[in-house]
Amino acid sequence: MGKLLAVLVVTAFVAYPQASMESRIREVLAVQVAAWNRGDIPTFVKTYAPKCTFVGSEVIHGRDAVLARYRKRYPTPAAMGHLTFGSIAAQQLSPTTAIAYGTWHLERSSNGGGPVGGIFSLVFESINGSWLIVLDHTS
């Protein structure tokens, strides 16, 4: 019985950081959705680390370059549309590194380019107590 109790205590202790990490990453993604849907690209991009990399139709390095890319590709509220994420999963790889992946969808009118969506995978790093995106691969 003592061994079973020890296993349960260790399991609960190990599972807690995973749950905490996943909830914190989901919070980051919720910040992104809220910022995007109010047209606030700078706040959306603050979820990226200063030395991040974005991989999409091109490879971009640095938060400022990612911000410039989003502003160029989505210059109007109609082009931005309404963002939703789905099928989100996250996994902690180390005490300071995690991955998340899921689907994204922009609901847009025809004058905004019509609906579009795809998949994403993100590498997060815990930097000064905040989980920030260091690598974004979106297609």
mmCIF file with all atom_site columns, C-alpha atoms in Angstrom:
data_model
loop_
_atom_site.group_PDB
_atom_site.id
_atom_site.type_symbol
_atom_site.label_atom_id
_atom_site.label_alt_id
_atom_site.label_comp_id
_atom_site.label_asym_id
_atom_site.label_entity_id
_atom_site.label_seq_id
_atom_site.pdbx_PDB_ins_code
_atom_site.Cartn_x
_atom_site.Cartn_y
_atom_site.Cartn_z
_atom_site.occupancy
_atom_site.B_iso_or_equiv
_atom_site.pdbx_formal_charge
_atom_site.auth_seq_id
_atom_site.auth_comp_id
_atom_site.auth_asym_id
_atom_site.auth_atom_id
_atom_site.pdbx_PDB_model_num
ATOM 1   C CA . MET A 1 1   ? 0.000   0.000  0.000   1.00 0.00 ? 1   MET A CA 1
ATOM 2   C CA . GLY A 1 2   ? 2.864   2.379  0.818   1.00 0.00 ? 2   GLY A CA 1
ATOM 3   C CA . LYS A 1 3   ? 4.382   1.908  -2.658  1.00 0.00 ? 3   LYS A CA 1
ATOM 4   C CA . LEU A 1 4   ? 1.031   2.614  -4.318  1.00 0.00 ? 4   LEU A CA 1
ATOM 5   C CA . LEU A 1 5   ? 0.626   5.801  -2.294  1.00 0.00 ? 5   LEU A CA 1
ATOM 6   C CA . ALA A 1 6   ? 4.162   6.898  -3.234  1.00 0.00 ? 6   ALA A CA 1
ATOM 7   C CA . VAL A 1 7   ? 3.429   6.273  -6.931  1.00 0.00 ? 7   VAL A CA 1
ATOM 8   C CA . LEU A 1 8   ? 0.198   8.278  -6.705  1.00 0.00 ? 8   LEU A CA 1
ATOM 9   C CA . VAL A 1 9   ? 1.930   11.185 -4.960  1.00 0.00 ? 9   VAL A CA 1
ATOM 10  C CA . VAL A 1 10  ? 4.779   11.241 -7.504  1.00 0.00 ? 10  VAL A CA 1
ATOM 11  C CA . THR A 1 11  ? 2.306   10.972 -10.398 1.00 0.00 ? 11  THR A CA 1
ATOM 12  C CA . ALA A 1 12  ? 0.233   13.861 -9.057  1.00 0.00 ? 12  ALA A CA 1
ATOM 13  C CA . PHE A 1 13  ? 3.358   15.974 -8.549  1.00 0.00 ? 13  PHE A CA 1
ATOM 14  C CA . VAL A 1 14  ? 4.618   15.318 -12.088 1.00 0.00 ? 14  VAL A CA 1
ATOM 15  C CA . ALA A 1 15  ? 1.190   15.893 -13.688 1.00 0.00 ? 15  ALA A CA 1
ATOM 16  C CA . TYR A 1 16  ? 0.667   19.294 -12.031 1.00 0.00 ? 16  TYR A CA 1
ATOM 17  C CA . PRO A 1 17  ? 3.369   21.181 -13.993 1.00 0.00 ? 17  PRO A CA 1
ATOM 18  C CA . GLN A 1 18  ? 2.024   19.711 -17.249 1.00 0.00 ? 18  GLN A CA 1
ATOM 19  C CA . ALA A 1 19  ? -1.503  20.913 -16.449 1.00 0.00 ? 19  ALA A CA 1
ATOM 20  C CA . SER A 1 20  ? -0.175  24.312 -15.399 1.00 0.00 ? 20  SER A CA 1
ATOM 21  C CA . MET A 1 21  ? 1.931   24.619 -18.545 1.00 0.00 ? 21  MET A CA 1
ATOM 22  C CA . GLU A 1 22  ? -0.963  23.625 -20.784 1.00 0.00 ? 22  GLU A CA 1
ATOM 23  C CA . SER A 1 23  ? -3.337  26.092 -19.141 1.00 0.00 ? 23  SER A CA 1
ATOM 24  C CA . ARG A 1 24  ? -0.753  28.868 -19.440 1.00 0.00 ? 24  ARG A CA 1
ATOM 25  C CA . ILE A 1 25  ? -0.189  28.102 -23.121 1.00 0.00 ? 25  ILE A CA 1
ATOM 26  C CA . ARG A 1 26  ? -3.944  28.064 -23.701 1.00 0.00 ? 26  ARG A CA 1
ATOM 27  C CA . GLU A 1 27  ? -4.028  31.498 -22.026 1.00 0.00 ? 27  GLU A CA 1
ATOM 28  C CA . VAL A 1 28  ? -1.386  32.750 -24.487 1.00 0.00 ? 28  VAL A CA 1
ATOM 29  C CA . LEU A 1 29  ? -3.481  31.460 -27.391 1.00 0.00 ? 29  LEU A CA 1
ATOM 30  C CA . ALA A 1 30  ? -6.603  33.084 -25.905 1.00 0.00 ? 30  ALA A CA 1
ATOM 31  C CA . VAL A 1 31  ? -4.703  36.398 -25.736 1.00 0.00 ? 31  VAL A CA 1
ATOM 32  C CA . GLN A 1 32  ? -3.833  35.969 -29.403 1.00 0.00 ? 32  GLN A CA 1
ATOM 33  C CA . VAL A 1 33  ? -7.441  35.287 -30.431 1.00 0.00 ? 33  VAL A CA 1
ATOM 34  C CA . ALA A 1 34  ? -8.816  38.223 -28.412 1.00 0.00 ? 34  ALA A CA 1
ATOM 35  C CA . ALA A 1 35  ? -6.164  40.613 -29.739 1.00 0.00 ? 35  ALA A CA 1
ATOM 36  C CA . TRP A 1 36  ? -6.644  39.486 -33.331 1.00 0.00 ? 36  TRP A CA 1
ATOM 37  C CA . ASN A 1 37  ? -10.416 39.749 -33.181 1.00 0.00 ? 37  ASN A CA 1
ATOM 38  C CA . ARG A 1 38  ? -10.229 43.347 -31.949 1.00 0.00 ? 38  ARG A CA 1
ATOM 39  C CA . GLY A 1 39  ? -7.700  44.215 -34.690 1.00 0.00 ? 39  GLY A CA 1
ATOM 40  C CA . ASP A 1 40  ? -4.765  44.548 -32.283 1.00 0.00 ? 40  ASP A CA 1
ATOM 41  C CA . ILE A 1 41  ? -1.854  42.979 -34.171 1.00 0.00 ? 41  ILE A CA 1
ATOM 42  C CA . PRO A 1 42  ? 0.857   44.433 -31.838 1.00 0.00 ? 42  PRO A CA 1
ATOM 43  C CA . THR A 1 43  ? -0.664  42.666 -28.796 1.00 0.00 ? 43  THR A CA 1
ATOM 44  C CA . PHE A 1 44  ? -1.086  39.472 -30.846 1.00 0.00 ? 44  PHE A CA 1
ATOM 45  C CA . VAL A 1 45  ? 2.643   39.559 -31.672 1.00 0.00 ? 45  VAL A CA 1
ATOM 46  C CA . LYS A 1 46  ? 3.723   40.296 -28.068 1.00 0.00 ? 46  LYS A CA 1
ATOM 47  C CA . THR A 1 47  ? 3.117   36.578 -27.460 1.00 0.00 ? 47  THR A CA 1
ATOM 48  C CA . TYR A 1 48  ? 6.249   35.912 -29.544 1.00 0.00 ? 48  TYR A CA 1
ATOM 49  C CA . ALA A 1 49  ? 9.762   35.959 -28.071 1.00 0.00 ? 49  ALA A CA 1
ATOM 50  C CA . PRO A 1 50  ? 11.973  38.807 -29.334 1.00 0.00 ? 50  PRO A CA 1
ATOM 51  C CA . LYS A 1 51  ? 14.228  36.253 -31.090 1.00 0.00 ? 51  LYS A CA 1
ATOM 52  C CA . CYS A 1 52  ? 11.489  34.124 -32.655 1.00 0.00 ? 52  CYS A CA 1
ATOM 53  C CA . THR A 1 53  ? 11.191  32.470 -36.051 1.00 0.00 ? 53  THR A CA 1
ATOM 54  C CA . PHE A 1 54  ? 8.023   32.302 -38.162 1.00 0.00 ? 54  PHE A CA 1
ATOM 55  C CA . VAL A 1 55  ? 7.803   29.650 -40.878 1.00 0.00 ? 55  VAL A CA 1
ATOM 56  C CA . GLY A 1 56  ? 4.948   29.955 -43.358 1.00 0.00 ? 56  GLY A CA 1
ATOM 57  C CA . SER A 1 57  ? 5.229   30.825 -47.020 1.00 0.00 ? 57  SER A CA 1
ATOM 58  C CA . GLU A 1 58  ? 8.590   32.334 -46.016 1.00 0.00 ? 58  GLU A CA 1
ATOM 59  C CA . VAL A 1 59  ? 10.940  32.238 -43.027 1.00 0.00 ? 59  VAL A CA 1
ATOM 60  C CA . ILE A 1 60  ? 11.023  35.360 -40.859 1.00 0.00 ? 60  ILE A CA 1
ATOM 61  C CA . HIS A 1 61  ? 13.269  36.022 -37.862 1.00 0.00 ? 61  HIS A CA 1
ATOM 62  C CA . GLY A 1 62  ? 12.507  38.346 -34.963 1.00 0.00 ? 62  GLY A CA 1
ATOM 63  C CA . ARG A 1 63  ? 9.365   39.725 -33.365 1.00 0.00 ? 63  ARG A CA 1
ATOM 64  C CA . ASP A 1 64  ? 9.601   43.048 -35.246 1.00 0.00 ? 64  ASP A CA 1
ATOM 65  C CA . ALA A 1 65  ? 9.769   41.254 -38.599 1.00 0.00 ? 65  ALA A CA 1
ATOM 66  C CA . VAL A 1 66  ? 6.816   39.034 -37.623 1.00 0.00 ? 66  VAL A CA 1
ATOM 67  C CA . LEU A 1 67  ? 4.834   42.162 -36.710 1.00 0.00 ? 67  LEU A CA 1
ATOM 68  C CA . ALA A 1 68  ? 5.683   43.751 -40.068 1.00 0.00 ? 68  ALA A CA 1
ATOM 69  C CA . ARG A 1 69  ? 4.605   40.562 -41.875 1.00 0.00 ? 69  ARG A CA 1
ATOM 70  C CA . TYR A 1 70  ? 1.232   40.441 -40.127 1.00 0.00 ? 70  TYR A CA 1
ATOM 71  C CA . ARG A 1 71  ? 0.607   44.143 -40.756 1.00 0.00 ? 71  ARG A CA 1
ATOM 72  C CA . LYS A 1 72  ? 1.415   43.720 -44.458 1.00 0.00 ? 72  LYS A CA 1
ATOM 73  C CA . ARG A 1 73  ? -0.652  40.557 -44.963 1.00 0.00 ? 73  ARG A CA 1
ATOM 74  C CA . TYR A 1 74  ? -3.632  41.757 -42.902 1.00 0.00 ? 74  TYR A CA 1
ATOM 75  C CA . PRO A 1 75  ? -3.877  45.531 -43.485 1.00 0.00 ? 75  PRO A CA 1
ATOM 76  C CA . THR A 1 76  ? -7.606  45.934 -42.776 1.00 0.00 ? 76  THR A CA 1
ATOM 77  C CA . PRO A 1 77  ? -10.201 44.518 -40.372 1.00 0.00 ? 77  PRO A CA 1
ATOM 78  C CA . ALA A 1 78  ? -11.854 42.802 -43.349 1.00 0.00 ? 78  ALA A CA 1
ATOM 79  C CA . ALA A 1 79  ? -8.571  41.065 -44.238 1.00 0.00 ? 79  ALA A CA 1
ATOM 80  C CA . MET A 1 80  ? -8.063  40.032 -40.609 1.00 0.00 ? 80  MET A CA 1
ATOM 81  C CA . GLY A 1 81  ? -11.528 38.534 -40.238 1.00 0.00 ? 81  GLY A CA 1
ATOM 82  C CA . HIS A 1 82  ? -12.491 36.597 -37.113 1.00 0.00 ? 82  HIS A CA 1
ATOM 83  C CA . LEU A 1 83  ? -9.895  34.122 -35.774 1.00 0.00 ? 83  LEU A CA 1
ATOM 84  C CA . THR A 1 84  ? -10.609 30.824 -34.066 1.00 0.00 ? 84  THR A CA 1
ATOM 85  C CA . PHE A 1 85  ? -8.281  28.033 -32.989 1.00 0.00 ? 85  PHE A CA 1
ATOM 86  C CA . GLY A 1 86  ? -9.331  24.400 -32.706 1.00 0.00 ? 86  GLY A CA 1
ATOM 87  C CA . SER A 1 87  ? -8.021  20.958 -31.768 1.00 0.00 ? 87  SER A CA 1
ATOM 88  C CA . ILE A 1 88  ? -5.344  22.490 -29.547 1.00 0.00 ? 88  ILE A CA 1
ATOM 89  C CA . ALA A 1 89  ? -2.910  20.135 -27.842 1.00 0.00 ? 89  ALA A CA 1
ATOM 90  C CA . ALA A 1 90  ? 0.179   20.984 -25.815 1.00 0.00 ? 90  ALA A CA 1
ATOM 91  C CA . GLN A 1 91  ? 3.057   18.979 -24.420 1.00 0.00 ? 91  GLN A CA 1
ATOM 92  C CA . GLN A 1 92  ? 5.871   20.051 -22.148 1.00 0.00 ? 92  GLN A CA 1
ATOM 93  C CA . LEU A 1 93  ? 9.283   18.912 -23.386 1.00 0.00 ? 93  LEU A CA 1
ATOM 94  C CA . SER A 1 94  ? 11.406  20.292 -20.547 1.00 0.00 ? 94  SER A CA 1
ATOM 95  C CA . PRO A 1 95  ? 10.897  22.646 -17.619 1.00 0.00 ? 95  PRO A CA 1
ATOM 96  C CA . THR A 1 96  ? 11.293  25.604 -20.004 1.00 0.00 ? 96  THR A CA 1
ATOM 97  C CA . THR A 1 97  ? 10.155  24.245 -23.384 1.00 0.00 ? 97  THR A CA 1
ATOM 98  C CA . ALA A 1 98  ? 6.793   23.105 -24.726 1.00 0.00 ? 98  ALA A CA 1
ATOM 99  C CA . ILE A 1 99  ? 5.042   22.509 -28.030 1.00 0.00 ? 99  ILE A CA 1
ATOM 100 C CA . ALA A 1 100 ? 1.473   23.202 -29.038 1.00 0.00 ? 100 ALA A CA 1
ATOM 101 C CA . TYR A 1 101 ? -0.411  22.495 -32.226 1.00 0.00 ? 101 TYR A CA 1
ATOM 102 C CA . GLY A 1 102 ? -3.879  22.846 -33.620 1.00 0.00 ? 102 GLY A CA 1
ATOM 103 C CA . THR A 1 103 ? -5.964  24.362 -36.370 1.00 0.00 ? 103 THR A CA 1
ATOM 104 C CA . TRP A 1 104 ? -6.666  27.984 -37.204 1.00 0.00 ? 104 TRP A CA 1
ATOM 105 C CA . HIS A 1 105 ? -9.519  29.547 -39.129 1.00 0.00 ? 105 HIS A CA 1
ATOM 106 C CA . LEU A 1 106 ? -10.208 33.087 -40.285 1.00 0.00 ? 106 LEU A CA 1
ATOM 107 C CA . GLU A 1 107 ? -13.838 33.758 -41.091 1.00 0.00 ? 107 GLU A CA 1
ATOM 108 C CA . ARG A 1 108 ? -13.776 36.597 -43.607 1.00 0.00 ? 108 ARG A CA 1
ATOM 109 C CA . SER A 1 109 ? -16.224 38.136 -46.028 1.00 0.00 ? 109 SER A CA 1
ATOM 110 C CA . SER A 1 110 ? -15.520 37.936 -49.738 1.00 0.00 ? 110 SER A CA 1
ATOM 111 C CA . ASN A 1 111 ? -14.184 41.519 -49.716 1.00 0.00 ? 111 ASN A CA 1
ATOM 112 C CA . GLY A 1 112 ? -11.683 40.388 -47.044 1.00 0.00 ? 112 GLY A CA 1
ATOM 113 C CA . GLY A 1 113 ? -10.510 37.479 -49.172 1.00 0.00 ? 113 GLY A CA 1
ATOM 114 C CA . GLY A 1 114 ? -12.993 34.854 -48.012 1.00 0.00 ? 114 GLY A CA 1
ATOM 115 C CA . PRO A 1 115 ? -12.508 32.244 -45.302 1.00 0.00 ? 115 PRO A CA 1
ATOM 116 C CA . VAL A 1 116 ? -9.097  30.661 -44.881 1.00 0.00 ? 116 VAL A CA 1
ATOM 117 C CA . GLY A 1 117 ? -7.481  28.280 -42.419 1.00 0.00 ? 117 GLY A CA 1
ATOM 118 C CA . GLY A 1 118 ? -4.880  25.659 -41.801 1.00 0.00 ? 118 GLY A CA 1
ATOM 119 C CA . ILE A 1 119 ? -2.726  24.076 -39.137 1.00 0.00 ? 119 ILE A CA 1
ATOM 120 C CA . PHE A 1 120 ? -0.021  25.360 -36.828 1.00 0.00 ? 120 PHE A CA 1
ATOM 121 C CA . SER A 1 121 ? 2.691   24.053 -34.567 1.00 0.00 ? 121 SER A CA 1
ATOM 122 C CA . LEU A 1 122 ? 4.363   26.267 -31.992 1.00 0.00 ? 122 LEU A CA 1
ATOM 123 C CA . VAL A 1 123 ? 7.446   25.890 -29.848 1.00 0.00 ? 123 VAL A CA 1
ATOM 124 C CA . PHE A 1 124 ? 7.173   27.824 -26.596 1.00 0.00 ? 124 PHE A CA 1
ATOM 125 C CA . GLU A 1 125 ? 9.912   28.783 -24.187 1.00 0.00 ? 125 GLU A CA 1
ATOM 126 C CA . SER A 1 126 ? 9.394   29.959 -20.646 1.00 0.00 ? 126 SER A CA 1
ATOM 127 C CA . ILE A 1 127 ? 11.224  33.297 -20.518 1.00 0.00 ? 127 ILE A CA 1
ATOM 128 C CA . ASN A 1 128 ? 11.186  35.264 -17.254 1.00 0.00 ? 128 ASN A CA 1
ATOM 129 C CA . GLY A 1 129 ? 8.077   33.384 -16.146 1.00 0.00 ? 129 GLY A CA 1
ATOM 130 C CA . SER A 1 130 ? 6.111   33.867 -19.395 1.00 0.00 ? 130 SER A CA 1
ATOM 131 C CA . TRP A 1 131 ? 5.520   31.253 -22.058 1.00 0.00 ? 131 TRP A CA 1
ATOM 132 C CA . LEU A 1 132 ? 6.456   32.885 -25.390 1.00 0.00 ? 132 LEU A CA 1
ATOM 133 C CA . ILE A 1 133 ? 6.490   31.532 -28.931 1.00 0.00 ? 133 ILE A CA 1
ATOM 134 C CA . VAL A 1 134 ? 10.016  30.961 -30.219 1.00 0.00 ? 134 VAL A CA 1
ATOM 135 C CA . LEU A 1 135 ? 9.033   29.036 -33.375 1.00 0.00 ? 135 LEU A CA 1
ATOM 136 C CA . ASP A 1 136 ? 5.744   29.267 -35.280 1.00 0.00 ? 136 ASP A CA 1
ATOM 137 C CA . HIS A 1 137 ? 5.136   26.963 -38.234 1.00 0.00 ? 137 HIS A CA 1
ATOM 138 C CA . THR A 1 138 ? 1.801   27.829 -39.806 1.00 0.00 ? 138 THR A CA 1
ATOM 139 C CA . SER A 1 139 ? 0.326   26.515 -43.039 1.00 0.00 ? 139 SER A CA 1
#
